[in-house]
Coordinates of C-alpha atoms in Angstrom, one line a residue:
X25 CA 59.6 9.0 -26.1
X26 CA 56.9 9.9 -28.2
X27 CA 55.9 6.7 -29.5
X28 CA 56.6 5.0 -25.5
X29 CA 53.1 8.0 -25.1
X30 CA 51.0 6.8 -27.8
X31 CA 51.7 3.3 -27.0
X32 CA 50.6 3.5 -22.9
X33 CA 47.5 5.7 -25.0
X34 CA 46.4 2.9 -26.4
X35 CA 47.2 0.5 -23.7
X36 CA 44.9 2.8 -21.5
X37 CA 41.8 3.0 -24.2
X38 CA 42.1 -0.8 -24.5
X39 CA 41.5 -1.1 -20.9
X40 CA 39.1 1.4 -20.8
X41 CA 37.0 -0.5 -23.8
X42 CA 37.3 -3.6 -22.1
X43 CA 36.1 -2.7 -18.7
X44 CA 33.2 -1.0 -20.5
X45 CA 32.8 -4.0 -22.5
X46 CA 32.8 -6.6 -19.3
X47 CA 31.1 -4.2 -16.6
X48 CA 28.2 -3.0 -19.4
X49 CA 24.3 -3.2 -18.1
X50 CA 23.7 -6.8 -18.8
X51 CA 19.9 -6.2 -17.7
X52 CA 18.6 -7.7 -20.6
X53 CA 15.0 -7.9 -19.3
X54 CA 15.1 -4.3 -19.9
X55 CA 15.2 -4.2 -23.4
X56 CA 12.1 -6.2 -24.0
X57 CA 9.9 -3.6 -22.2
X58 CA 7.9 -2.1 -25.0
X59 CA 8.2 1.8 -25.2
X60 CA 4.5 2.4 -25.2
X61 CA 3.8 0.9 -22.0
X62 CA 0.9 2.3 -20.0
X63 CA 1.7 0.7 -16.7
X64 CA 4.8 -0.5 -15.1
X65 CA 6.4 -2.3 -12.0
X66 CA 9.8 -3.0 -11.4
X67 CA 10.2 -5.7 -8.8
X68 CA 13.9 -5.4 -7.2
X69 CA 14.9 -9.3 -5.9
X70 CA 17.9 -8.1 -4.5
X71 CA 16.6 -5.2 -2.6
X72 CA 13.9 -7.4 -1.4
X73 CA 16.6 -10.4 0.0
X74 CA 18.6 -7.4 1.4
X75 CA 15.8 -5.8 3.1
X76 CA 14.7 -9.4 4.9
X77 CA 18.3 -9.8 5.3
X78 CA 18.1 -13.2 3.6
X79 CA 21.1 -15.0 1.0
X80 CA 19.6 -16.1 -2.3
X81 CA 20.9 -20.0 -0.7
X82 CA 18.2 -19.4 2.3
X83 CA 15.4 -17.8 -0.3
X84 CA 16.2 -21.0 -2.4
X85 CA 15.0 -23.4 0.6
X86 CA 12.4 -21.6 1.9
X87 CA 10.3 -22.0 -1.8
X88 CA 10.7 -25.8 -1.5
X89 CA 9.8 -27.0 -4.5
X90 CA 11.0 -24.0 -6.5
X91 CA 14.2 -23.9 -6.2
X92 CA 14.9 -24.5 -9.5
X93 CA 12.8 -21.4 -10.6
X94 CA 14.9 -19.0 -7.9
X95 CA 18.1 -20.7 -9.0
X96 CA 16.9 -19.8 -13.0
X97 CA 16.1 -16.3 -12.7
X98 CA 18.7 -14.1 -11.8
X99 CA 18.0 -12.5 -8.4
X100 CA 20.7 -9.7 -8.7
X101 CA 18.5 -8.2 -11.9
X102 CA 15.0 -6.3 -11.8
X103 CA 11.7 -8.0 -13.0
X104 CA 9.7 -6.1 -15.5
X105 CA 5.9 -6.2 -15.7
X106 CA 4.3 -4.2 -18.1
X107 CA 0.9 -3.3 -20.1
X108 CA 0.0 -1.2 -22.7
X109 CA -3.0 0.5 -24.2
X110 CA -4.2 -2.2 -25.8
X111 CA -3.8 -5.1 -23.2
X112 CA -0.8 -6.3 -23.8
X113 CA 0.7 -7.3 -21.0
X114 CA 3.8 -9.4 -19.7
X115 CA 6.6 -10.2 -17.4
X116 CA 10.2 -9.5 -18.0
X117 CA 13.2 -11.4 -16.2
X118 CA 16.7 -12.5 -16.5
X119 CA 17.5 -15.3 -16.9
X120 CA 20.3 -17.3 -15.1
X121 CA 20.1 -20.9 -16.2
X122 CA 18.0 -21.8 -19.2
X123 CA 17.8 -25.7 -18.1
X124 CA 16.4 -24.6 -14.7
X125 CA 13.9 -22.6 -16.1
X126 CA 11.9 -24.9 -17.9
X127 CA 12.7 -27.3 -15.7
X128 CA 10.2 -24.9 -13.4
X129 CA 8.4 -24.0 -15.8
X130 CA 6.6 -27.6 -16.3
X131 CA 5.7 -27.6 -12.6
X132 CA 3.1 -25.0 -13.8
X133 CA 1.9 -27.1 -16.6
X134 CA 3.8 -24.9 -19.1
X135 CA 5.1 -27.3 -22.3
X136 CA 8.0 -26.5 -24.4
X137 CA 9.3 -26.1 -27.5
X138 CA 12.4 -25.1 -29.4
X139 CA 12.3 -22.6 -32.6
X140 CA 14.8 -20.2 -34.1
X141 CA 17.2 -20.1 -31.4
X142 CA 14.7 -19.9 -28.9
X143 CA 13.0 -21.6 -25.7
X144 CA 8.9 -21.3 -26.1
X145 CA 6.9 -22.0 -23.1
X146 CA 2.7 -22.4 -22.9
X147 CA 0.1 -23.2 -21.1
X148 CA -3.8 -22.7 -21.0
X149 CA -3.6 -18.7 -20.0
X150 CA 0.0 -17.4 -21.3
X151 CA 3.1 -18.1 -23.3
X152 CA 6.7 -17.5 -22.6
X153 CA 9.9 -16.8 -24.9
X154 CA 13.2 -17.9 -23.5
X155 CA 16.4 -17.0 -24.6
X156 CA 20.0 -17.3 -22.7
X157 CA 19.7 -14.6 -20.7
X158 CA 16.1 -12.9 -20.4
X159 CA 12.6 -14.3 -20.6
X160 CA 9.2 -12.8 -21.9
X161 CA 5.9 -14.4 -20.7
X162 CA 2.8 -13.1 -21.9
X163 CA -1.0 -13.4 -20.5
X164 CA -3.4 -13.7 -19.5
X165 CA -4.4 -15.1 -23.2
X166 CA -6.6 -18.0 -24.5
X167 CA -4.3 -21.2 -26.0
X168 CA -6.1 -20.3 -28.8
X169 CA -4.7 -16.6 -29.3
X170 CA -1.4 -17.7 -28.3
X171 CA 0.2 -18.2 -31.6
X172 CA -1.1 -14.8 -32.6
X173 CA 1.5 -13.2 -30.3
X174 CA 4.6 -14.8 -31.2
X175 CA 6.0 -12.3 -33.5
X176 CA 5.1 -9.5 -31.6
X177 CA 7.2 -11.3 -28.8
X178 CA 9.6 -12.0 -30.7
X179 CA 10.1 -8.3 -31.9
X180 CA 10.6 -7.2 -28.3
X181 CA 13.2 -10.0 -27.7
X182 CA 15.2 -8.9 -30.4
X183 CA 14.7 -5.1 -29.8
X184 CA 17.5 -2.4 -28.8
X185 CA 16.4 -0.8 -25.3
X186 CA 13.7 1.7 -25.9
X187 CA 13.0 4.6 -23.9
X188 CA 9.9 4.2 -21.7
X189 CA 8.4 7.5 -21.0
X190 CA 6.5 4.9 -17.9
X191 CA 9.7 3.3 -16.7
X192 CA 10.9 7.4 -16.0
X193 CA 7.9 8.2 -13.9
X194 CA 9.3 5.6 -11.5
X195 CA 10.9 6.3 -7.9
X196 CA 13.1 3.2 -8.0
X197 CA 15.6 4.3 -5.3
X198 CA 16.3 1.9 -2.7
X199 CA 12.7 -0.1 -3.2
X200 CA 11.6 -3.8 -3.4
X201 CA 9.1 -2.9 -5.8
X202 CA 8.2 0.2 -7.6
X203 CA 4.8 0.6 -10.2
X204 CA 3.6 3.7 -11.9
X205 CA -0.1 3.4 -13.7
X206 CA -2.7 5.4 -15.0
X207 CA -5.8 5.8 -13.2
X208 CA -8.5 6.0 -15.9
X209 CA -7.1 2.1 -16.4
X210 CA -9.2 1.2 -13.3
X211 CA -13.0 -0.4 -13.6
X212 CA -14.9 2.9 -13.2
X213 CA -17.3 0.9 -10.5
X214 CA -14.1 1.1 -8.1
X215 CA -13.1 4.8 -9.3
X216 CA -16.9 5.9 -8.2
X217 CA -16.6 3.7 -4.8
X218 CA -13.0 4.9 -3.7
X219 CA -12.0 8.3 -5.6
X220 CA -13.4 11.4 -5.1
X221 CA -16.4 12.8 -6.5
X222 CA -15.7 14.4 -9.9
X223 CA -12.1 13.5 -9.8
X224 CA -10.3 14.2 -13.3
X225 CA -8.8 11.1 -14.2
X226 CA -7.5 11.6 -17.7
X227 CA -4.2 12.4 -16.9
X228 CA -3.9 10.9 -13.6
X229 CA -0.9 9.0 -12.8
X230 CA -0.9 6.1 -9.6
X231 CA 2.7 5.4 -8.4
X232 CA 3.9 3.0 -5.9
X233 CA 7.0 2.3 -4.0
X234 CA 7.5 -0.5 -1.4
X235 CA 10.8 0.0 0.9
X236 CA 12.5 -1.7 3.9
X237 CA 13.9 0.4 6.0
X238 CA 15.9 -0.4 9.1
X239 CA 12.9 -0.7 11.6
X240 CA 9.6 0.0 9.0
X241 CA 8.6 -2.0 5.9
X242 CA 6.8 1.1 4.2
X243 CA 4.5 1.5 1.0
X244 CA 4.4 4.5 -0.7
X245 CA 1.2 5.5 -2.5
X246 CA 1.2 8.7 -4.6
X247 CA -1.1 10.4 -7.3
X248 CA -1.6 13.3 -9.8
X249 CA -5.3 13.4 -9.0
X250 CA -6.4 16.9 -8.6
X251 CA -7.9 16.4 -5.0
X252 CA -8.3 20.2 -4.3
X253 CA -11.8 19.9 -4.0
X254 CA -11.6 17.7 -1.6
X255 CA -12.3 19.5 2.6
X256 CA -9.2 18.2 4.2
X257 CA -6.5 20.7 5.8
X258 CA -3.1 19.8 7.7
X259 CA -3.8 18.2 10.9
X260 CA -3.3 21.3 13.9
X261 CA -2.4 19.0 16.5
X262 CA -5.0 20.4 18.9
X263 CA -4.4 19.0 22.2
X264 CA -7.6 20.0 23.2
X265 CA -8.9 16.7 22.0
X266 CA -6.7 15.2 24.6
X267 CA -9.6 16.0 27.0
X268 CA -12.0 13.8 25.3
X269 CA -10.3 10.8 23.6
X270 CA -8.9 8.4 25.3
X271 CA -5.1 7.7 26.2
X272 CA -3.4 5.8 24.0
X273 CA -6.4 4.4 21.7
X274 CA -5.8 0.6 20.3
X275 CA -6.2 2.4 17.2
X276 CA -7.4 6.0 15.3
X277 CA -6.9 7.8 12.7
X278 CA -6.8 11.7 12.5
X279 CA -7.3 14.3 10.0
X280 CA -8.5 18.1 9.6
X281 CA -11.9 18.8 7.9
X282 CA -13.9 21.4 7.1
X283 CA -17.4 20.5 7.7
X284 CA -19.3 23.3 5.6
X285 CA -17.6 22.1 2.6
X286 CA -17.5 18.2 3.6
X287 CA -21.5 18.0 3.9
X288 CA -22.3 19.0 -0.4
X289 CA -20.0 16.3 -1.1
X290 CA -21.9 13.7 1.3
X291 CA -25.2 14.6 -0.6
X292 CA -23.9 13.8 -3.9
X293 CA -23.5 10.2 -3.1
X294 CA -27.3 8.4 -2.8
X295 CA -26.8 6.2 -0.3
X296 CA -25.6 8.6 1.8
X297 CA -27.8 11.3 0.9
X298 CA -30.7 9.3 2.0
X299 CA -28.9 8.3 5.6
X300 CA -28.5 12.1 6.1
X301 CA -32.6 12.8 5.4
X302 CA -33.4 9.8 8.3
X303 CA -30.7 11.2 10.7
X304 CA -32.0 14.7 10.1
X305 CA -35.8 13.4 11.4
X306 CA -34.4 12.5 14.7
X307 CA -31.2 15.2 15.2
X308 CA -29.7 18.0 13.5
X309 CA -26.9 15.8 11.8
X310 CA -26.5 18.7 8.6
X311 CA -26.0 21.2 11.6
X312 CA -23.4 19.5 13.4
X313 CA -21.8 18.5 10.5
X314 CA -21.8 22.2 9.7
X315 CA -20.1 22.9 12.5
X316 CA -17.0 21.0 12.4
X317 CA -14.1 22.7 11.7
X318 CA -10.5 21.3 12.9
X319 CA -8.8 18.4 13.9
X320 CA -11.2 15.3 14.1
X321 CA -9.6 12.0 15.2
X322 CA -12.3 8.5 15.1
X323 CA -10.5 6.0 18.1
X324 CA -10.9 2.4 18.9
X325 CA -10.3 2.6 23.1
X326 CA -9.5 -0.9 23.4
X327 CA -8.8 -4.0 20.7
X328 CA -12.3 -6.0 21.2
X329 CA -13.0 -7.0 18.1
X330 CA -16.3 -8.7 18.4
X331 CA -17.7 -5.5 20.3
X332 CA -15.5 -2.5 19.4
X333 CA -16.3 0.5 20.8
X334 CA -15.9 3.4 18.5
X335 CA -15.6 6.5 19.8
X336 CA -15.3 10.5 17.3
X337 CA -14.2 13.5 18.9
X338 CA -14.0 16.4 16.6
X339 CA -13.6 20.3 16.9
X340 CA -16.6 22.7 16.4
X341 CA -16.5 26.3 15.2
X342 CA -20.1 26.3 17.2
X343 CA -22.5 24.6 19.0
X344 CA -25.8 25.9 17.3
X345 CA -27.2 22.0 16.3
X346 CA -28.1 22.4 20.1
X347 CA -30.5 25.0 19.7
X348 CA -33.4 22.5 19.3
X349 CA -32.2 19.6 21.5
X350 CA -35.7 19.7 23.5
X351 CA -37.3 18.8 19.8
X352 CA -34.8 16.1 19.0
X353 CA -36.7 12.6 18.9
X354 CA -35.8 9.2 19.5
X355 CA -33.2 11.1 22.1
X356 CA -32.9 11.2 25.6
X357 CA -30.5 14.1 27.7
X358 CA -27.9 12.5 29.7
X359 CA -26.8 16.2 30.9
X360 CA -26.6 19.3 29.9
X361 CA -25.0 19.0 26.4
X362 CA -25.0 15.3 26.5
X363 CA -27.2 13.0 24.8
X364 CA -28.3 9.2 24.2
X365 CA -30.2 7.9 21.1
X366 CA -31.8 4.6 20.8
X367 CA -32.6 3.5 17.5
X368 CA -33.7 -0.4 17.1
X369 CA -31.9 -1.6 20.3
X370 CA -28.6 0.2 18.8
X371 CA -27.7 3.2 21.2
X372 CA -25.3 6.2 20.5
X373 CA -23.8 8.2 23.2
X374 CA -23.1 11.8 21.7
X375 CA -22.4 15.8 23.6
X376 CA -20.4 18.5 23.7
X377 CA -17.3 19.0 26.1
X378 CA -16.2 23.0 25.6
X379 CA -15.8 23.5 22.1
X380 CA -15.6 19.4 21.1
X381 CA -18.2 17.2 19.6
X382 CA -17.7 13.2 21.0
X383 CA -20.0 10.6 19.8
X384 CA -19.6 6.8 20.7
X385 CA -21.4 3.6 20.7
X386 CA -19.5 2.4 23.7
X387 CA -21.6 3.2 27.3
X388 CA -18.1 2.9 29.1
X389 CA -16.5 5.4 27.1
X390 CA -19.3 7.9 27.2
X391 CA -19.0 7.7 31.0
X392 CA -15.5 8.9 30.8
X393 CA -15.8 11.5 28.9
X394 CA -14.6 14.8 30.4
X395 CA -12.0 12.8 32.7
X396 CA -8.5 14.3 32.8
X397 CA -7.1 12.1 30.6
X398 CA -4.2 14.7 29.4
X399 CA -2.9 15.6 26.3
X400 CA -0.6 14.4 23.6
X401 CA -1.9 10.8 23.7
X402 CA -1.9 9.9 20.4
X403 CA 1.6 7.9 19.2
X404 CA 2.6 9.6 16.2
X405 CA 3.6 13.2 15.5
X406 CA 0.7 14.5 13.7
X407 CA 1.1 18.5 12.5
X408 CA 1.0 19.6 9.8
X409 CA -0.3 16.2 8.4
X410 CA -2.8 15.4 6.1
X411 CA -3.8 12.1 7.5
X412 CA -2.3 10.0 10.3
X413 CA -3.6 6.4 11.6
X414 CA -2.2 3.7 13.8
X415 CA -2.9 0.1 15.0
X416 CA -1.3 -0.8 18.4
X417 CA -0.1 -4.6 17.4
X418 CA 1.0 -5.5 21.4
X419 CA -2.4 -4.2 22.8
X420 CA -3.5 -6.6 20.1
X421 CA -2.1 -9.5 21.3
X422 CA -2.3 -8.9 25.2
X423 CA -5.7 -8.1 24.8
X424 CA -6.4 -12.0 24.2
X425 CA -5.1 -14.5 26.7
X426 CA -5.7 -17.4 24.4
X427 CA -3.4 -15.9 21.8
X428 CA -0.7 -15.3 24.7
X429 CA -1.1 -18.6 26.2
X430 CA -0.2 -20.2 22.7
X431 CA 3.0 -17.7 21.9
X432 CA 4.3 -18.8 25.7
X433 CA 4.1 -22.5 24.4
X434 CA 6.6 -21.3 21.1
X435 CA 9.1 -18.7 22.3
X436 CA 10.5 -18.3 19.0
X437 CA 6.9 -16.7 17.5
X438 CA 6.6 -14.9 20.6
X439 CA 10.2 -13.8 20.2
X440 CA 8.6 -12.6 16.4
X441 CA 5.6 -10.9 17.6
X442 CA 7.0 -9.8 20.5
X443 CA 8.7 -7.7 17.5
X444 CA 6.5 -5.9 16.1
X445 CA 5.3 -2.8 17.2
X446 CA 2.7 -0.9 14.9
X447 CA 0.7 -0.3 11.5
X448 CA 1.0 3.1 10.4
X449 CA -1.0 5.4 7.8
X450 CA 0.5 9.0 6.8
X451 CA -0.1 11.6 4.7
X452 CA 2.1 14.3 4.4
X453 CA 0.4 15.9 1.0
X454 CA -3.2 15.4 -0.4
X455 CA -1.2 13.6 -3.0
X456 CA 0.7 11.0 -0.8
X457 CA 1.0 8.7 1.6
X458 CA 2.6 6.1 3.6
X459 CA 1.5 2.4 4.8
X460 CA 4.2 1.1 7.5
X461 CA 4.7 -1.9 9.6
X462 CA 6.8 -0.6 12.7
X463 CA 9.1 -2.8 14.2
X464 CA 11.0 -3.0 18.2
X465 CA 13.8 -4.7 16.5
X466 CA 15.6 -4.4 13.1
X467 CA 13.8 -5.4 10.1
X468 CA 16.3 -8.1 9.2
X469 CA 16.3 -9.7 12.7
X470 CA 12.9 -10.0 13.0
X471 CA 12.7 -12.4 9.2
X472 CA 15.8 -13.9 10.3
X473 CA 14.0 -15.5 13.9
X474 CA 10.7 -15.8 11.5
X475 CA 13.0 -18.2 8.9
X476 CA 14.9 -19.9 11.4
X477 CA 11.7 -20.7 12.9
X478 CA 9.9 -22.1 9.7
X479 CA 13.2 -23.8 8.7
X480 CA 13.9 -25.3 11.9
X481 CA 17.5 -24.4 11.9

């Protein structure tokens, strides 16, 4: 009886070993990531085919001439792309067929080689390492720094997996695509045109995740950027501002802001330091600035896009920049607390309507200010926000009879566009937030009348 246990023992480890040894992680493009890397991506195929709702067969004959590079990588595996402090940077993949791979590879000039066990691909701006089941392509990098690289290639093909202190910072659940990079690596012209004033970048981390979701295809953009300086508050969701926007805008985008504290960090930046000085000659711009405080949402009424009228409503904590309306120049009453200014043919329709500061380029919408227009017009929920935008696609379309003239002649892309609903932009932190294309229909129907169309099945 004894030895009948240890026997079914050791029948149970062995098929315990072997179903470890057959179902281990065979995602070899992992190992090659180097564990210094700086900045990372991990594109997900199969997420991506599973999101569109698409068969690797389809994806295959939608590429045309490159099937043989979908039918050489493997599709079920990630893709790694990586750089490190001292620019070097490269793809990782996993490879499915060896043969099909540089059979690809040549349609993008790359030439090949064979040495020590392994495939070498190169062409004028990277070089590639091949083995039977991953692949390591480096670049950008000169033909003549090429050779330069090899054994540092070939150190990360042979490598054990590392840990990647990048590859952790990751939120990899459920997305297409994921990246995680630091933000001091960015040209500091773009950091001083986009990022806050003074931002501390040392330690700042940018992190990216791209998801499809049953009805959305959603980017999500996060940072460690201190922006605590910055004058935003959650959104209120003051329905007061109902009264003077109009219902249902084409598009807007709305966000809480302190106008004491917003109007230092305008003067910091030249440009618009000196706008501010030439405003200030005709109207008390740095006063009514001042006196924002609350829930401010910029609207585009209707989608014209060769004449868009752009209207601001905003909440005020007071209406002092009025004092010295009779004084203003360049501007002419309209009313009471309602104003026009005409500078070089352009005019701007601004006022006050109870305890709300509009201003607009668009006569029409001026005139219908004050209106009972209602409340709640705006599509998303918006408290307790940071930030919320949206682009009305249909109003888009129906807006232009030419373009609806055109889908009626194809069904099938009107069917598609038909389908789509809205552009989204949230922010539920300072930190975060969230690009989204909304969709009527599921995500997976919409690509699969999109492919049938292009394929003509």
């Amino acid at each position: 009886m004894k030895k009948l246990v240890i026997a079914i023992l050791i029948l149970l480890l062995a098929g315990v070993a072997a179903y470890l040894y057959f179902h281990r992680d065979n995602d070899r493009a992992r190992d090659v990531v180097p564990q210094d890397a700086t900045a990372v991506a991990v594109f997900e195929p199969a997420e991506l085919l599973d999101g569109l709702g698409l068969k690797q067969e389809k994806a295959s004959k939608l590429v045309m001439n490159l099937e043989d590079l979908v039918e050489g990588v493997n599709l079920a595996k990630p893709v790694y792309a990586f750089a490190t402090q001292d620019d070097f940077s490269g793809i990782a993949l996993n490879v499915r067929d060896v043969k099909k791979l540089l059979k690809a590879a040549s349609l993008f000039n790359y030439a090949s080689e064979e040495q020590d066990g392994y495939q070498w691909i190169a062409n004028s701006n990277s070089i590639g390492c091949i083995d039977d089941d991953k692949m390591l392509i480096v670049g950008p990098v000169a033909e003549e720094l090429q050779d330069a690289l090899r054994d540092e290639m070939m150190s990360l093909m042979k490598q054990d997996r590392k840990d990647v202190p990048a590859l952790e910072k990751l939120d990899r659940k459920g997305t297409a695509l994921s990246l995680s990079a630091p933000l001091n690596s960015l040209p500091k012209e773009y950091v001083q045109k986009y990022l806050p004033l003074n931002s501390d970048l040392k330690d700042a981390i940018l992190n990216a995740a791209l998801r499809f979701g049953g009805k959305d295809v959603t980017l999500s953009l996060g940072s460690t950027i201190d922006l605590s300086n910055m004058p935003l508050s959650p959104i209120k969701g003051d329905v007061g501002l109902g009264g003077v926007m109009p219902a249902n805008p084409f598009a807007y985008v709305c966000f809480n802001m302190n106008g004491e504290k917003l109007l230092p960090e305008l003067r910091k930046v030249p440009n618009l330091r000196t706008a501010l000085l030439a405003l200030n000659l005709c109207v008390d711009v740095d006063m009514m600035i001042k006196a924002i405080d609350g829930d401010v949402v910029i609207s585009v009424p209707k989608p014209d896009l060769q004449h868009p009228a752009i209207l601001l409503t905003a909440t005020l904590s007071n209406t002092d920049f009025l004092k010295n309306a009779d004084d203003w120049s360049r501007v002419k009453r309209l009313g009471v607390s309602d104003f026009v200014a005409d500078y070089e043919g352009t005019q701007v329709f601004f006022g006050v309507r109870d305890k709300y500061l509009y201003i607009t380029n668009g006569k029409k919408v001026a005139s219908s200010i004050g209106e009972s227009q209602g409340s709640g017009t705006l599509r998303l929920p918006i408290q307790g926000k940071y930030l919320s935008a949206s682009l009305d696609i249909a109003q888009l379309v129906g807006a232009y009879p030419g373009i609806n003239m055109m889908l009626m002649v194809v069904p099938q892309v009107r069917e598609v566009i038909d389908a789509l609903d809205q552009v989204t932009l949230t922010a539920d932190s300072q930190q975060s937030m969230q690009l989204s294309l909304q969709t009527k229909k599921p995500v997976k129907e919409v690509i699969g009348n999109f492919v049938t169309l292009l394929m003509g099945d």
